[in-house]
Amino acid sequence: MVERRKPIAVAEAVRHVMKFAKEGALEWVRLEDSYGRLLAQDLVADHDVPPFDRSPYDGFAIRSEDTVHANLENPVEFEVAGQIGAGSVFTETVGPFQAVRIMTGAQIPGGCDAVVMLEITTEEERDGKHYMSLKRSVKCGENLSLKGEDVKEGESLVPKGTMINPGTMALLATFGYSHVPVAKKPVIGVLATGTELLEVHEPLEPGKIRNSNAYMIASQIIRAGATPKYIGKVTDDFEKSFASVEEALGDVDMLITTGGVSVGDYDYLPAIYKQLGANVLFNKVAMRPGSVTTVAELNGKLLFGLSGNPSACYVGFELFVRPIVRTFLFSSKPHLQMVEAVLGADFPKPNPFTRFVRSKLSYDNARLFVAPSGLDKSNVVSSLADANALMVLPGGTRGFEKGMKVQALLLDDQLGCEWPWGESPLSSKL
Amino acid sequence: MVERRKPIAVAEAVRHVMKFAKEGALEWVRLEDSYGRLLAQDLVADHDVPPFDRSPYDGFAIRSEDTVHANLENPVEFEVAGQIGAGSVFTETVGPFQAVRIMTGAQIPGGCDAVVMLEITTEEERDGKHYMSLKRSVKCGENLSLKGEDVKEGESLVPKGTMINPGTMALLATFGYSHVPVAKKPVIGVLATGTELLEVHEPLEPGKIRNSNAYMIASQIIRAGATPKYIGKVTDDFEKSFASVEEALGDVDMLITTGGVSVGDYDYLPAIYKQLGANVLFNKVAMRPGSVTTVAELNGKLLFGLSGNPSACYVGFELFVRPIVRTFLFSSKPHLQMVEAVLGADFPKPNPFTRFVRSKLSYDNARLFVAPSGLDKSNVVSSLADANALMVLPGGTRGFEKGMKVQALLLDDQLGCEWPWGESPLSSKL
């Protein structure tokens, strides 16, 4: 008998899962190991930037008041009282009509309030002394990088939950983070079910296929910022599958299974959830592919029952698992970023379910275009490699035409999004 | 005395560097360790996909010719001769008016040429036998996923030089790549010069700043796909700097130095290149920031002399080092991808040099916008963390206004670009 399941809307399904989203733990790693991790605390400035008034150019530090009468006919002459390289400091105070030779980045000596660039000065040696003269007046503060003009001490510069990129690394180093508080990666178990599955090194056999979903999901887990733990694969056998799921649950923060969630005779996940006493959040979503995606919860731990179909599995991960992972990693924008783009293909056939089509987003003339990255068949593995977006075609009674605006979820983006589902007019049917 | 240098155009500088671009070596890694690496060979299918004619649905495999007379008034009845789960095979041949119960993904039994979905059939038990009847005719090939319809054996699916993403992982697993030929990562030395530099763990001192460039560059190196080797920092001392550069060169595939390339009194890199006997490709580029960026070559090994200014250092890496790294990694699109976007800010002041402004690219209503991610001052470290693009403002005699189209280089993109410099009308002045 075919079990009748009631499909729920994608946004509703996401909302159900997000009820169990929680922040994880913090760990300290060395700065050089922190690239690509997510900050577990806001990055805070430990000092002003610049930390002192400094020179943005090679030139001479002077007192601007000494230049008020300078012009082309009446150059003003300064005695060069010393010189400062970047990293050294001029300890004396500069007096009237004295100048100090200063390098880019060096601290402005006491008494000085301006820098003149080397190019507008004339130098002269006379009686063993060094002089510099200037044919224009200079304003107080001219050519100074002022203490704190970039960043003030105590300022929060990057919020927690942000992925550390090269620019963030520069900030962390600048503010003395030799160790960085990053979000601990959750461990996500991956268990593939299906008698038809071979390991990757095994030769093909009639009726069998190699287990590709586990490796695909493992890299989606890494891309999202978590650590995959491959539990293995089990054949379509209730007792074995149950034992594997139960044992795995103890070792992981959440568990993903692939396959076994449909209503076929060999789909044991529904019975496993029942026997575990897990709370099934939903077992049918009004989406293609992946309508049989099932999520259950046991003592606050989530069990993601993704479809065995590669595309459905891929989509199910990005919609339901990713926001849970990113929340665990302290992100306040845990969902994939959703953008609008011009549709590059016709989808004449309406579908009552919302479709998520593996697509390629491209740019032309300051516009965004999105087109399927392969044939739109849920079993076409080969279109997955090219995909950098999931095109979203809301379910309903109409088809979609080339040139229409549609929404797309960015797969490689690290910024994320607070809640992409149902806010804009385009999303209202999700 | 200020040395006079002749600036060359950005495109010309890139072309000079790319003369020394070469492909690196291949290494084999386990499939589970290959995510994020770049393929060193094309990914080739070792079998057809699907590897056999299979069922895309749960249903019954039948011979379509048996249904030609079926309609609402005259259902046709089949004897159910067996059933096949995914992963098992039906070894007998199916005869006239026989049907085999078949699960999603299972191989079509010999003799059958169509599948009917469970939902349109009626089942009955009679005299200990199992029957299925059908009220419509079915076409030959209906509901079959045909052998090779997705991918043909021997087909090249993903070109070498492509970064392995979750979709590529699925393909690698499907085609039996338990080990994957990936590009060996080049080792890039990083040596920071400047007496003003403190290590990250050291407390601030007057006149000094922490060494942020080395950590920033190290993560740019990782993002580009290579391995950084932090040599250390040296003070502005010719003998020490020369010894450090000479020693480092022996251990790395290429060497990046930060600082010391300007024309200040403490800028020793030009003298070091001279003493090494290195061939200086250029020492001034018509760009801001980073006009003093210098690249030299010694026995085919590149020495990148990046500016000590954080923004200039960042830009210099992405323009000149990245394409060398990506070529080493077998990519035929080694440069950053360049896109057009609508300018979100005014730049009224013309600049004879081409400007690369750390920017944030954003999307609205299927259009791309680009605006500076911080103040446009080359010493503003804090704007780097938010940047996902470098806005390109060609040098010349005019300013740029909000709403104009400009070009931008994508920093987080992995697709790359063959040659972004000077092909489009917008690029002609680079």
JSON list of C-alpha atoms in Angstrom, two decimals, chain B residues 39 166 248 346:
[
{"chain": "B", "resi": 39, "resn": "LEU", "atom": "CA", "xyz": [41.97, 18.54, -10.94]},
{"chain": "B", "resi": 166, "resn": "PRO", "atom": "CA", "xyz": [30.49, 18.86, -4.06]},
{"chain": "B", "resi": 248, "resn": "ALA", "atom": "CA", "xyz": [64.31, 31.46, 1.15]},
{"chain": "B", "resi": 346, "resn": "ASP", "atom": "CA", "xyz": [31.01, 59.01, -7.05]}
]
